[in-house]
Amino acid sequence: MKEVKAYAAQAADQPLGPHHLDRREPGPKDVEIKILYCGVCHSDIHTARNEWGATKYPVVPGHEIVGKVTRVGEGVTRFKAGDTVGVGCFVDSCGHCKNCERDNEQYCENGVSQTYNSFLQDKKTITYGGYSSHIVVTEKFVLKVSDKLPLQNVAPLLCAGITTYSPLRHWNVKKGDKVAVVGLGGLGHMAVKLAASMGAEVTMLSRSPEKQQDAERLGAHHFELTTDPGTLKKLTGTFDFIIDTVSAQHDYNSYLNLLATDGVMVVVGAPPKPSEVSAFSLIGGRRSLVGSLVGGLKETQEMLDYCAKHDITSDVEVISIDKINEAYERTLKGDVHYRFVIDMASL
Ligand code: NAP
Ligand code: ZN
């Protein structure tokens, strides 16, 4: 056991503050990582504040981790000390169910071990995330990160990047497809960049007029304000694919109506409160409403390699760890351009 520094929330209504936790000694298949940067996902906020109702306190959030390998177990073959690596939303899974065998570890039938606020496969040991100086992870769940790209901008790819890349690939978004992205935050800005890189004609649907210039710089071909009642009417039946990244409860029906015949809307945002869906939003136009959770390891590595090849990273604002509570408040106000990333040297 090694005691390491971290930042934790002790209760739903408490700000995050300094904390210590024990990391295990690396076992034969383990990789020990010194964390350099960790992105701040809206899921960290939902969890720290117990908005999804299953938080175990103290909670150490953080699942967009980039760092350097410090030690490896004797059975580790893919990594050595000094390598640059990443860890995303998961740190283990059963490895033998149908979904694990098909590289969909995120849907492990026996329960995937999430990077924080979850259990390891022993179903007893609580996991603690990337707002900490070190993490120890089984080799299979460690990703190779190219040194070519700036590491603080790479960190958000580990969640925001793969969560948007995976559905774009799964539903085969391709050149010429009309794609809309709802919500320009961490996930939304990666969705715009990735969909544009795949050749889609991208429309940003946002409630924030001040984000128009940024959306266009990120690669959106069109920007439409959702607060303007004329917008949704004008765009009825337009899109082949919509990716909805909104973090708070909202009306899915108004976006479903923007789909063309056989269009698909994927929900990746995870509002704590449910919304009603009208049958008529789906029936007319044979539309699909689907969801998607992050991505498997193989696809995450594919996404990291794709981003290195195409020079795609996240637009970030680097903060010191003592600014984390302020960063949460600013994220909730939509004042994030477009991901906060913690410089872990400040811990
Ligand atoms: P974020 O950076 O806060 O972005 C969310 C964006 O949604 C905001 O910037 C805003 O964009 C829009 N929005 C927020 N509140 C809204 C409201 N009340 N009405 C309309 N639009 C609103 O959050 P994020 O980190 O991208 O995460 C987004 C959601 O995805 C969270 O719920 C998170 O937990 C979830 N998530 C899911 C997965 C998955 O695997 N499915 C993975 C990671 C995160 P505009 O200002 O442009 O409107
Ligand atoms: Zn996330």
mmCIF file of C-alpha atoms and ligand atoms in Angstrom:
data_model
loop_
_atom_site.group_PDB
_atom_site.id
_atom_site.type_symbol
_atom_site.label_atom_id
_atom_site.label_comp_id
_atom_site.label_asym_id
_atom_site.label_seq_id
_atom_site.Cartn_x
_atom_site.Cartn_y
_atom_site.Cartn_z
ATOM 1 C CA MET A 1 0.000 0.000 0.000
ATOM 2 C CA LYS A 2 1.121 3.486 -0.785
ATOM 3 C CA GLU A 3 -0.584 6.590 0.580
ATOM 4 C CA VAL A 4 -1.158 9.204 -2.127
ATOM 5 C CA LYS A 5 -2.554 12.723 -2.231
ATOM 6 C CA ALA A 6 -6.012 13.296 -3.680
ATOM 7 C CA TYR A 7 -9.016 15.637 -3.728
ATOM 8 C CA ALA A 8 -12.369 14.320 -2.548
ATOM 9 C CA ALA A 9 -15.945 15.297 -1.813
ATOM 10 C CA GLN A 10 -16.948 14.099 1.674
ATOM 11 C CA ALA A 11 -20.695 14.685 1.162
ATOM 12 C CA ALA A 12 -23.116 15.839 -1.550
ATOM 13 C CA ASP A 13 -23.310 19.374 -0.197
ATOM 14 C CA GLN A 14 -19.596 19.772 0.572
ATOM 15 C CA PRO A 15 -16.955 21.316 -1.714
ATOM 16 C CA LEU A 16 -14.061 19.091 -2.748
ATOM 17 C CA GLY A 17 -10.931 19.341 -0.596
ATOM 18 C CA PRO A 18 -7.576 17.663 0.123
ATOM 19 C CA HIS A 19 -7.715 13.966 0.960
ATOM 20 C CA HIS A 20 -5.377 10.968 1.218
ATOM 21 C CA LEU A 21 -6.000 7.486 -0.098
ATOM 22 C CA ASP A 22 -4.174 4.169 -0.334
ATOM 23 C CA ARG A 23 -3.190 2.784 -3.733
ATOM 24 C CA ARG A 24 -2.325 -0.921 -3.907
ATOM 25 C CA GLU A 25 1.227 -2.121 -4.622
ATOM 26 C CA PRO A 26 1.329 -3.098 -8.329
ATOM 27 C CA GLY A 27 0.458 -6.815 -8.729
ATOM 28 C CA PRO A 28 1.940 -8.940 -11.569
ATOM 29 C CA LYS A 29 -0.414 -7.443 -14.208
ATOM 30 C CA ASP A 30 -0.601 -3.908 -12.798
ATOM 31 C CA VAL A 31 0.697 -0.605 -14.070
ATOM 32 C CA GLU A 32 1.383 2.227 -11.600
ATOM 33 C CA ILE A 33 0.900 5.674 -13.129
ATOM 34 C CA LYS A 34 1.921 9.146 -11.943
ATOM 35 C CA ILE A 35 -0.971 11.341 -13.052
ATOM 36 C CA LEU A 36 0.012 14.498 -14.954
ATOM 37 C CA TYR A 37 -3.398 15.784 -16.058
ATOM 38 C CA CYS A 38 -7.018 14.904 -15.350
ATOM 39 C CA GLY A 39 -10.005 16.341 -17.228
ATOM 40 C CA VAL A 40 -13.154 17.524 -15.436
ATOM 41 C CA CYS A 41 -16.252 15.781 -16.834
ATOM 42 C CA HIS A 42 -19.808 16.797 -15.977
ATOM 43 C CA SER A 43 -20.213 13.217 -14.683
ATOM 44 C CA ASP A 44 -17.733 14.163 -11.925
ATOM 45 C CA ILE A 45 -20.166 16.878 -10.828
ATOM 46 C CA HIS A 46 -23.266 14.616 -11.050
ATOM 47 C CA THR A 47 -21.390 12.081 -8.877
ATOM 48 C CA ALA A 48 -19.735 14.447 -6.363
ATOM 49 C CA ARG A 49 -23.180 15.950 -5.697
ATOM 50 C CA ASN A 50 -24.959 12.568 -5.688
ATOM 51 C CA GLU A 51 -27.313 13.642 -8.475
ATOM 52 C CA TRP A 52 -27.536 10.069 -9.805
ATOM 53 C CA GLY A 53 -28.175 8.775 -6.280
ATOM 54 C CA ALA A 54 -25.424 6.159 -5.839
ATOM 55 C CA THR A 55 -22.395 8.048 -4.540
ATOM 56 C CA LYS A 56 -20.187 6.417 -1.907
ATOM 57 C CA TYR A 57 -18.361 9.071 0.146
ATOM 58 C CA PRO A 58 -15.630 10.124 0.232
ATOM 59 C CA VAL A 59 -15.567 10.182 -3.573
ATOM 60 C CA VAL A 60 -12.460 11.010 -5.625
ATOM 61 C CA PRO A 61 -13.727 11.798 -9.155
ATOM 62 C CA GLY A 62 -11.739 11.939 -12.405
ATOM 63 C CA HIS A 63 -11.765 9.634 -15.433
ATOM 64 C CA GLU A 64 -9.826 11.555 -18.067
ATOM 65 C CA ILE A 65 -6.345 10.603 -16.914
ATOM 66 C CA VAL A 66 -3.019 11.068 -18.661
ATOM 67 C CA GLY A 67 0.292 10.279 -16.981
ATOM 68 C CA LYS A 68 3.631 8.473 -16.959
ATOM 69 C CA VAL A 69 4.209 4.874 -15.946
ATOM 70 C CA THR A 70 6.277 4.693 -12.748
ATOM 71 C CA ARG A 71 6.306 0.921 -12.069
ATOM 72 C CA VAL A 72 4.965 -2.249 -13.698
ATOM 73 C CA GLY A 73 4.335 -5.786 -12.377
ATOM 74 C CA GLU A 74 6.536 -8.609 -13.655
ATOM 75 C CA GLY A 75 3.766 -9.967 -15.936
ATOM 76 C CA VAL A 76 3.178 -6.655 -17.776
ATOM 77 C CA THR A 77 4.223 -6.814 -21.424
ATOM 78 C CA ARG A 78 2.830 -3.671 -23.112
ATOM 79 C CA PHE A 79 4.261 -0.974 -20.829
ATOM 80 C CA LYS A 80 7.455 0.015 -19.055
ATOM 81 C CA ALA A 81 8.438 2.807 -16.668
ATOM 82 C CA GLY A 82 8.500 6.187 -18.423
ATOM 83 C CA ASP A 83 5.777 5.398 -21.006
ATOM 84 C CA THR A 84 3.034 7.990 -21.577
ATOM 85 C CA VAL A 85 -0.376 6.420 -20.935
ATOM 86 C CA GLY A 86 -4.044 7.140 -20.422
ATOM 87 C CA VAL A 87 -6.844 5.755 -18.260
ATOM 88 C CA GLY A 88 -10.483 6.459 -19.079
ATOM 89 C CA CYS A 89 -13.796 5.640 -17.427
ATOM 90 C CA PHE A 90 -13.100 1.977 -16.593
ATOM 91 C CA VAL A 91 -10.370 0.104 -14.718
ATOM 92 C CA ASP A 92 -11.530 -3.534 -15.011
ATOM 93 C CA SER A 93 -14.307 -5.896 -16.160
ATOM 94 C CA CYS A 94 -14.990 -9.647 -15.898
ATOM 95 C CA GLY A 95 -13.166 -10.335 -19.190
ATOM 96 C CA HIS A 96 -15.227 -13.387 -20.174
ATOM 97 C CA CYS A 97 -18.866 -12.377 -20.764
ATOM 98 C CA LYS A 98 -20.300 -11.871 -24.259
ATOM 99 C CA ASN A 99 -19.751 -8.112 -24.145
ATOM 100 C CA CYS A 100 -16.174 -8.312 -22.839
ATOM 101 C CA GLU A 101 -15.353 -10.879 -25.534
ATOM 102 C CA ARG A 102 -16.696 -8.476 -28.175
ATOM 103 C CA ASP A 103 -14.552 -5.548 -26.919
ATOM 104 C CA ASN A 104 -17.565 -3.897 -25.304
ATOM 105 C CA GLU A 105 -16.184 -3.935 -21.749
ATOM 106 C CA GLN A 106 -18.323 -0.898 -20.929
ATOM 107 C CA TYR A 107 -21.377 -3.176 -21.094
ATOM 108 C CA CYS A 108 -19.794 -6.037 -19.065
ATOM 109 C CA GLU A 109 -22.625 -8.370 -18.012
ATOM 110 C CA ASN A 110 -20.999 -8.895 -14.615
ATOM 111 C CA GLY A 111 -20.520 -5.205 -13.962
ATOM 112 C CA VAL A 112 -17.705 -3.058 -15.299
ATOM 113 C CA SER A 113 -15.418 -1.456 -12.687
ATOM 114 C CA GLN A 114 -15.695 2.262 -13.255
ATOM 115 C CA THR A 115 -12.666 4.398 -12.483
ATOM 116 C CA TYR A 116 -14.319 5.993 -9.444
ATOM 117 C CA ASN A 117 -17.351 5.456 -7.222
ATOM 118 C CA SER A 118 -17.499 1.811 -8.251
ATOM 119 C CA PHE A 119 -16.087 -1.569 -7.157
ATOM 120 C CA LEU A 120 -13.151 -3.567 -8.449
ATOM 121 C CA GLN A 121 -13.989 -7.069 -9.681
ATOM 122 C CA ASP A 122 -13.773 -8.406 -6.089
ATOM 123 C CA LYS A 123 -17.020 -6.368 -5.679
ATOM 124 C CA LYS A 124 -15.640 -5.051 -2.363
ATOM 125 C CA THR A 125 -12.836 -2.587 -3.097
ATOM 126 C CA ILE A 126 -14.102 0.925 -3.873
ATOM 127 C CA THR A 127 -12.439 2.715 -6.800
ATOM 128 C CA TYR A 128 -11.010 6.245 -6.578
ATOM 129 C CA GLY A 129 -10.373 8.354 -9.662
ATOM 130 C CA GLY A 130 -7.915 10.716 -11.233
ATOM 131 C CA TYR A 131 -8.033 13.719 -8.889
ATOM 132 C CA SER A 132 -5.018 12.076 -7.240
ATOM 133 C CA SER A 133 -1.263 11.854 -7.704
ATOM 134 C CA HIS A 134 -1.076 8.155 -8.715
ATOM 135 C CA ILE A 135 -3.327 5.318 -9.846
ATOM 136 C CA VAL A 136 -2.712 1.575 -10.204
ATOM 137 C CA VAL A 137 -4.585 -0.122 -13.051
ATOM 138 C CA THR A 138 -4.543 -3.589 -14.566
ATOM 139 C CA GLU A 139 -2.580 -3.539 -17.847
ATOM 140 C CA LYS A 140 -5.549 -4.280 -20.113
ATOM 141 C CA PHE A 141 -7.270 -1.036 -19.084
ATOM 142 C CA VAL A 142 -4.249 1.185 -19.714
ATOM 143 C CA LEU A 143 -4.073 2.976 -23.085
ATOM 144 C CA LYS A 144 -1.093 4.075 -25.120
ATOM 145 C CA VAL A 145 -0.902 7.834 -25.643
ATOM 146 C CA SER A 146 1.195 9.450 -28.346
ATOM 147 C CA ASP A 147 3.767 11.990 -27.141
ATOM 148 C CA LYS A 148 3.060 13.910 -30.346
ATOM 149 C CA LEU A 149 0.090 15.837 -28.945
ATOM 150 C CA PRO A 150 0.027 18.188 -25.895
ATOM 151 C CA LEU A 151 -0.947 15.958 -22.998
ATOM 152 C CA GLN A 152 -3.251 18.423 -21.240
ATOM 153 C CA ASN A 153 -5.324 18.561 -24.441
ATOM 154 C CA VAL A 154 -5.299 14.778 -24.808
ATOM 155 C CA ALA A 155 -6.726 14.021 -21.332
ATOM 156 C CA PRO A 156 -10.375 14.815 -22.258
ATOM 157 C CA LEU A 157 -10.225 12.357 -25.158
ATOM 158 C CA LEU A 158 -10.352 9.565 -22.548
ATOM 159 C CA CYS A 159 -14.031 10.318 -21.845
ATOM 160 C CA ALA A 160 -15.413 13.206 -23.937
ATOM 161 C CA GLY A 161 -13.496 11.950 -27.002
ATOM 162 C CA ILE A 162 -14.473 8.285 -26.876
ATOM 163 C CA THR A 163 -18.062 8.960 -25.753
ATOM 164 C CA THR A 164 -18.681 10.901 -28.952
ATOM 165 C CA TYR A 165 -16.385 8.899 -31.284
ATOM 166 C CA SER A 166 -18.038 5.570 -30.410
ATOM 167 C CA PRO A 167 -21.625 6.407 -31.500
ATOM 168 C CA LEU A 168 -20.378 8.256 -34.604
ATOM 169 C CA ARG A 169 -18.603 5.037 -35.629
ATOM 170 C CA HIS A 170 -21.297 2.618 -34.458
ATOM 171 C CA TRP A 171 -24.008 4.381 -36.481
ATOM 172 C CA ASN A 172 -21.564 4.785 -39.354
ATOM 173 C CA VAL A 173 -21.601 8.552 -39.739
ATOM 174 C CA LYS A 174 -19.877 9.350 -43.009
ATOM 175 C CA LYS A 175 -19.062 12.010 -45.559
ATOM 176 C CA GLY A 176 -22.078 14.140 -46.472
ATOM 177 C CA ASP A 177 -24.292 13.019 -43.578
ATOM 178 C CA LYS A 178 -26.185 15.829 -41.908
ATOM 179 C CA VAL A 179 -25.244 15.671 -38.215
ATOM 180 C CA ALA A 180 -26.496 17.887 -35.387
ATOM 181 C CA VAL A 181 -24.757 18.199 -32.024
ATOM 182 C CA VAL A 182 -26.913 19.394 -29.106
ATOM 183 C CA GLY A 183 -25.031 21.269 -26.331
ATOM 184 C CA LEU A 184 -21.595 22.808 -26.746
ATOM 185 C CA GLY A 185 -19.683 21.660 -23.671
ATOM 186 C CA GLY A 186 -16.974 19.031 -23.162
ATOM 187 C CA LEU A 187 -18.695 16.228 -25.064
ATOM 188 C CA GLY A 188 -20.316 18.580 -27.579
ATOM 189 C CA HIS A 189 -17.091 20.220 -28.720
ATOM 190 C CA MET A 190 -15.472 16.819 -29.283
ATOM 191 C CA ALA A 191 -18.571 15.654 -31.193
ATOM 192 C CA VAL A 192 -18.277 18.692 -33.498
ATOM 193 C CA LYS A 193 -14.561 18.124 -34.157
ATOM 194 C CA LEU A 194 -14.905 14.374 -34.709
ATOM 195 C CA ALA A 195 -18.045 14.484 -36.871
ATOM 196 C CA ALA A 196 -16.486 17.223 -39.033
ATOM 197 C CA SER A 197 -13.277 15.170 -39.374
ATOM 198 C CA MET A 198 -15.380 12.269 -40.679
ATOM 199 C CA GLY A 199 -16.772 14.490 -43.439
ATOM 200 C CA ALA A 200 -20.226 15.161 -41.994
ATOM 201 C CA GLU A 201 -22.053 18.451 -42.452
ATOM 202 C CA VAL A 202 -22.273 19.559 -38.829
ATOM 203 C CA THR A 203 -24.880 21.825 -37.239
ATOM 204 C CA MET A 204 -24.411 23.051 -33.679
ATOM 205 C CA LEU A 205 -27.668 23.321 -31.708
ATOM 206 C CA SER A 206 -26.988 25.511 -28.663
ATOM 207 C CA ARG A 207 -28.852 27.730 -26.235
ATOM 208 C CA SER A 208 -25.808 30.055 -25.942
ATOM 209 C CA PRO A 209 -25.452 32.676 -28.725
ATOM 210 C CA GLU A 210 -21.947 33.660 -27.535
ATOM 211 C CA LYS A 211 -20.674 30.204 -28.552
ATOM 212 C CA GLN A 212 -21.365 30.668 -32.275
ATOM 213 C CA GLN A 213 -17.856 31.756 -33.279
ATOM 214 C CA ASP A 214 -16.277 28.971 -31.274
ATOM 215 C CA ALA A 215 -18.610 26.373 -32.787
ATOM 216 C CA GLU A 216 -17.562 27.454 -36.265
ATOM 217 C CA ARG A 217 -13.873 27.452 -35.329
ATOM 218 C CA LEU A 218 -14.292 23.916 -33.950
ATOM 219 C CA GLY A 219 -15.628 22.767 -37.314
ATOM 220 C CA ALA A 220 -19.412 23.310 -37.264
ATOM 221 C CA HIS A 221 -20.782 24.360 -40.655
ATOM 222 C CA HIS A 222 -23.944 25.864 -39.147
ATOM 223 C CA PHE A 223 -24.976 27.255 -35.762
ATOM 224 C CA GLU A 224 -28.613 27.368 -34.640
ATOM 225 C CA LEU A 225 -29.975 28.842 -31.447
ATOM 226 C CA THR A 226 -32.390 26.446 -29.743
ATOM 227 C CA THR A 227 -33.928 29.221 -27.630
ATOM 228 C CA ASP A 228 -35.321 30.802 -30.795
ATOM 229 C CA PRO A 229 -38.735 29.148 -31.419
ATOM 230 C CA GLY A 230 -38.340 29.531 -35.196
ATOM 231 C CA THR A 231 -35.199 27.346 -35.231
ATOM 232 C CA LEU A 232 -36.813 24.019 -34.406
ATOM 233 C CA LYS A 233 -39.624 24.614 -36.884
ATOM 234 C CA LYS A 234 -37.223 25.535 -39.669
ATOM 235 C CA LEU A 235 -35.069 22.438 -39.125
ATOM 236 C CA THR A 236 -37.876 19.834 -38.951
ATOM 237 C CA GLY A 237 -36.916 16.645 -40.819
ATOM 238 C CA THR A 238 -33.338 17.790 -41.534
ATOM 239 C CA PHE A 239 -30.776 15.526 -39.844
ATOM 240 C CA ASP A 240 -29.539 11.969 -40.427
ATOM 241 C CA PHE A 241 -27.954 11.813 -36.974
ATOM 242 C CA ILE A 242 -28.245 13.866 -33.790
ATOM 243 C CA ILE A 243 -25.928 13.527 -30.824
ATOM 244 C CA ASP A 244 -27.481 14.946 -27.641
ATOM 245 C CA THR A 245 -24.904 15.871 -24.970
ATOM 246 C CA VAL A 246 -27.122 17.971 -22.686
ATOM 247 C CA SER A 247 -26.517 17.391 -18.962
ATOM 248 C CA ALA A 248 -29.869 18.632 -17.618
ATOM 249 C CA GLN A 249 -33.475 17.553 -18.137
ATOM 250 C CA HIS A 250 -34.875 18.775 -21.477
ATOM 251 C CA ASP A 251 -37.429 17.895 -24.130
ATOM 252 C CA TYR A 252 -36.177 15.085 -26.408
ATOM 253 C CA ASN A 253 -39.247 15.386 -28.643
ATOM 254 C CA SER A 254 -38.267 18.774 -30.024
ATOM 255 C CA TYR A 255 -34.961 17.318 -31.267
ATOM 256 C CA LEU A 256 -36.441 14.014 -32.496
ATOM 257 C CA ASN A 257 -38.646 16.046 -34.805
ATOM 258 C CA LEU A 258 -35.526 17.402 -36.491
ATOM 259 C CA LEU A 259 -34.595 13.915 -37.759
ATOM 260 C CA ALA A 260 -35.128 12.961 -41.395
ATOM 261 C CA THR A 261 -36.814 9.627 -42.237
ATOM 262 C CA ASP A 262 -34.839 6.750 -40.639
ATOM 263 C CA GLY A 263 -32.770 9.285 -38.699
ATOM 264 C CA VAL A 264 -31.123 8.337 -35.411
ATOM 265 C CA MET A 265 -30.769 10.433 -32.272
ATOM 266 C CA VAL A 266 -28.226 9.178 -29.758
ATOM 267 C CA VAL A 267 -28.435 10.340 -26.170
ATOM 268 C CA VAL A 268 -25.036 10.551 -24.473
ATOM 269 C CA GLY A 269 -25.886 13.267 -21.935
ATOM 270 C CA ALA A 270 -27.108 11.795 -18.647
ATOM 271 C CA PRO A 271 -29.598 14.175 -16.967
ATOM 272 C CA PRO A 272 -30.479 12.998 -13.458
ATOM 273 C CA LYS A 273 -34.216 13.515 -14.084
ATOM 274 C CA PRO A 274 -36.142 11.560 -16.776
ATOM 275 C CA SER A 275 -38.004 13.116 -19.719
ATOM 276 C CA GLU A 276 -41.127 11.990 -21.526
ATOM 277 C CA VAL A 277 -40.889 10.779 -25.107
ATOM 278 C CA SER A 278 -43.981 10.902 -27.313
ATOM 279 C CA ALA A 279 -44.624 7.903 -29.577
ATOM 280 C CA PHE A 280 -45.459 10.371 -32.322
ATOM 281 C CA SER A 281 -41.920 11.780 -32.294
ATOM 282 C CA LEU A 282 -40.711 8.315 -33.366
ATOM 283 C CA ILE A 283 -43.531 6.886 -35.495
ATOM 284 C CA GLY A 284 -43.596 9.637 -38.093
ATOM 285 C CA GLY A 285 -40.381 9.145 -40.066
ATOM 286 C CA ARG A 286 -39.421 5.733 -38.551
ATOM 287 C CA ARG A 287 -37.008 7.520 -36.233
ATOM 288 C CA SER A 288 -34.744 5.889 -33.639
ATOM 289 C CA LEU A 289 -33.886 7.152 -30.166
ATOM 290 C CA VAL A 290 -30.794 5.341 -28.864
ATOM 291 C CA GLY A 291 -28.140 5.695 -26.180
ATOM 292 C CA SER A 292 -24.430 5.010 -25.878
ATOM 293 C CA LEU A 293 -21.989 4.628 -22.967
ATOM 294 C CA VAL A 294 -18.361 5.731 -23.447
ATOM 295 C CA GLY A 295 -16.605 2.999 -25.548
ATOM 296 C CA GLY A 296 -14.619 -0.237 -25.175
ATOM 297 C CA LEU A 297 -10.829 -0.413 -24.830
ATOM 298 C CA LYS A 298 -10.091 -1.417 -28.405
ATOM 299 C CA GLU A 299 -12.202 1.441 -29.736
ATOM 300 C CA THR A 300 -10.685 3.896 -27.227
ATOM 301 C CA GLN A 301 -7.193 3.024 -28.473
ATOM 302 C CA GLU A 302 -8.461 3.360 -32.061
ATOM 303 C CA MET A 303 -9.869 6.831 -31.196
ATOM 304 C CA LEU A 304 -6.583 7.946 -29.559
ATOM 305 C CA ASP A 305 -4.635 6.805 -32.637
ATOM 306 C CA TYR A 306 -7.183 8.480 -34.959
ATOM 307 C CA CYS A 307 -6.881 11.774 -33.006
ATOM 308 C CA ALA A 308 -3.056 11.619 -33.085
ATOM 309 C CA LYS A 309 -3.157 10.990 -36.842
ATOM 310 C CA HIS A 310 -5.648 13.796 -37.546
ATOM 311 C CA ASP A 311 -4.246 16.228 -34.962
ATOM 312 C CA ILE A 312 -7.485 16.344 -32.963
ATOM 313 C CA THR A 313 -7.449 17.277 -29.269
ATOM 314 C CA SER A 314 -9.677 19.025 -26.787
ATOM 315 C CA ASP A 315 -9.798 22.808 -26.230
ATOM 316 C CA VAL A 316 -8.924 23.135 -22.570
ATOM 317 C CA GLU A 317 -8.504 25.558 -19.704
ATOM 318 C CA VAL A 318 -5.812 24.198 -17.380
ATOM 319 C CA ILE A 319 -6.491 24.796 -13.679
ATOM 320 C CA SER A 320 -4.750 24.042 -10.403
ATOM 321 C CA ILE A 321 -6.572 21.592 -8.148
ATOM 322 C CA ASP A 322 -7.567 24.298 -5.650
ATOM 323 C CA LYS A 323 -9.754 25.835 -8.398
ATOM 324 C CA ILE A 324 -11.840 22.674 -8.802
ATOM 325 C CA ASN A 325 -14.941 23.916 -6.959
ATOM 326 C CA GLU A 326 -14.935 27.113 -9.023
ATOM 327 C CA ALA A 327 -14.564 25.006 -12.177
ATOM 328 C CA TYR A 328 -17.661 22.984 -11.193
ATOM 329 C CA GLU A 329 -19.681 26.191 -10.740
ATOM 330 C CA ARG A 330 -18.489 27.564 -14.062
ATOM 331 C CA THR A 331 -19.301 24.271 -15.831
ATOM 332 C CA LEU A 332 -22.824 24.397 -14.402
ATOM 333 C CA LYS A 333 -23.224 27.909 -15.814
ATOM 334 C CA GLY A 334 -21.994 26.749 -19.238
ATOM 335 C CA ASP A 335 -18.850 28.888 -18.803
ATOM 336 C CA VAL A 336 -16.320 26.282 -19.970
ATOM 337 C CA HIS A 337 -14.210 26.477 -23.155
ATOM 338 C CA TYR A 338 -14.480 23.575 -23.531
ATOM 339 C CA ARG A 339 -12.985 21.365 -20.839
ATOM 340 C CA PHE A 340 -11.310 22.128 -17.543
ATOM 341 C CA VAL A 341 -8.180 20.035 -17.052
ATOM 342 C CA ILE A 342 -6.382 19.808 -13.707
ATOM 343 C CA ASP A 343 -2.607 20.129 -13.699
ATOM 344 C CA MET A 344 -1.859 17.456 -11.122
ATOM 345 C CA ALA A 345 1.515 19.031 -10.263
ATOM 346 C CA SER A 346 -0.614 21.490 -8.235
ATOM 347 C CA LEU A 347 -1.909 18.755 -5.904
HETATM 348 P P1 NAP B 1 -20.812 20.138 -20.085
HETATM 349 O O1 NAP B 1 -19.421 20.427 -20.488
HETATM 350 O O2 NAP B 1 -21.388 20.795 -18.894
HETATM 351 O O3 NAP B 1 -21.740 20.413 -21.379
HETATM 352 C C1 NAP B 1 -23.135 20.271 -21.377
HETATM 353 C C2 NAP B 1 -23.741 21.288 -22.350
HETATM 354 O O4 NAP B 1 -25.147 21.031 -22.419
HETATM 355 C C3 NAP B 1 -23.638 22.732 -21.899
HETATM 356 O O5 NAP B 1 -22.418 23.350 -22.248
HETATM 357 C C4 NAP B 1 -24.819 23.376 -22.607
HETATM 358 O O6 NAP B 1 -24.477 23.681 -23.959
HETATM 359 C C5 NAP B 1 -25.840 22.260 -22.599
HETATM 360 N N1 NAP B 1 -26.784 22.411 -21.468
HETATM 361 C C6 NAP B 1 -26.519 22.335 -20.153
HETATM 362 N N2 NAP B 1 -27.621 22.519 -19.411
HETATM 363 C C7 NAP B 1 -28.610 22.703 -20.289
HETATM 364 C C8 NAP B 1 -30.000 22.935 -20.152
HETATM 365 N N3 NAP B 1 -30.575 23.028 -18.941
HETATM 366 N N4 NAP B 1 -30.734 23.064 -21.270
HETATM 367 C C9 NAP B 1 -30.139 22.996 -22.480
HETATM 368 N N5 NAP B 1 -28.825 22.788 -22.665
HETATM 369 C C10 NAP B 1 -28.078 22.642 -21.590
HETATM 370 O O7 NAP B 1 -21.006 18.565 -19.817
HETATM 371 P P2 NAP B 1 -20.213 17.307 -20.467
HETATM 372 O O8 NAP B 1 -19.038 16.980 -19.625
HETATM 373 O O9 NAP B 1 -20.078 17.504 -21.916
HETATM 374 O O10 NAP B 1 -21.267 16.140 -20.166
HETATM 375 C C11 NAP B 1 -22.578 16.210 -20.737
HETATM 376 C C12 NAP B 1 -23.445 15.091 -20.187
HETATM 377 O O11 NAP B 1 -22.949 13.840 -20.679
HETATM 378 C C13 NAP B 1 -23.443 14.944 -18.657
HETATM 379 O O12 NAP B 1 -24.755 14.610 -18.246
HETATM 380 C C14 NAP B 1 -22.501 13.782 -18.414
HETATM 381 O O13 NAP B 1 -22.743 13.100 -17.196
HETATM 382 C C15 NAP B 1 -22.816 12.916 -19.601
HETATM 383 N N6 NAP B 1 -21.787 11.928 -19.968
HETATM 384 C C16 NAP B 1 -22.221 10.758 -20.525
HETATM 385 C C17 NAP B 1 -21.304 9.824 -20.969
HETATM 386 C C18 NAP B 1 -21.786 8.569 -21.640
HETATM 387 O O14 NAP B 1 -21.027 7.610 -21.690
HETATM 388 N N7 NAP B 1 -22.972 8.530 -22.182
HETATM 389 C C19 NAP B 1 -19.941 10.070 -20.828
HETATM 390 C C20 NAP B 1 -19.533 11.285 -20.284
HETATM 391 C C21 NAP B 1 -20.463 12.222 -19.869
HETATM 392 P P3 NAP B 1 -25.033 25.009 -24.721
HETATM 393 O O15 NAP B 1 -24.660 26.164 -23.864
HETATM 394 O O16 NAP B 1 -24.339 24.964 -26.034
HETATM 395 O O17 NAP B 1 -26.503 24.837 -24.890
HETATM 396 ZN ZN ZN B 2 -16.779 11.627 -18.357
#
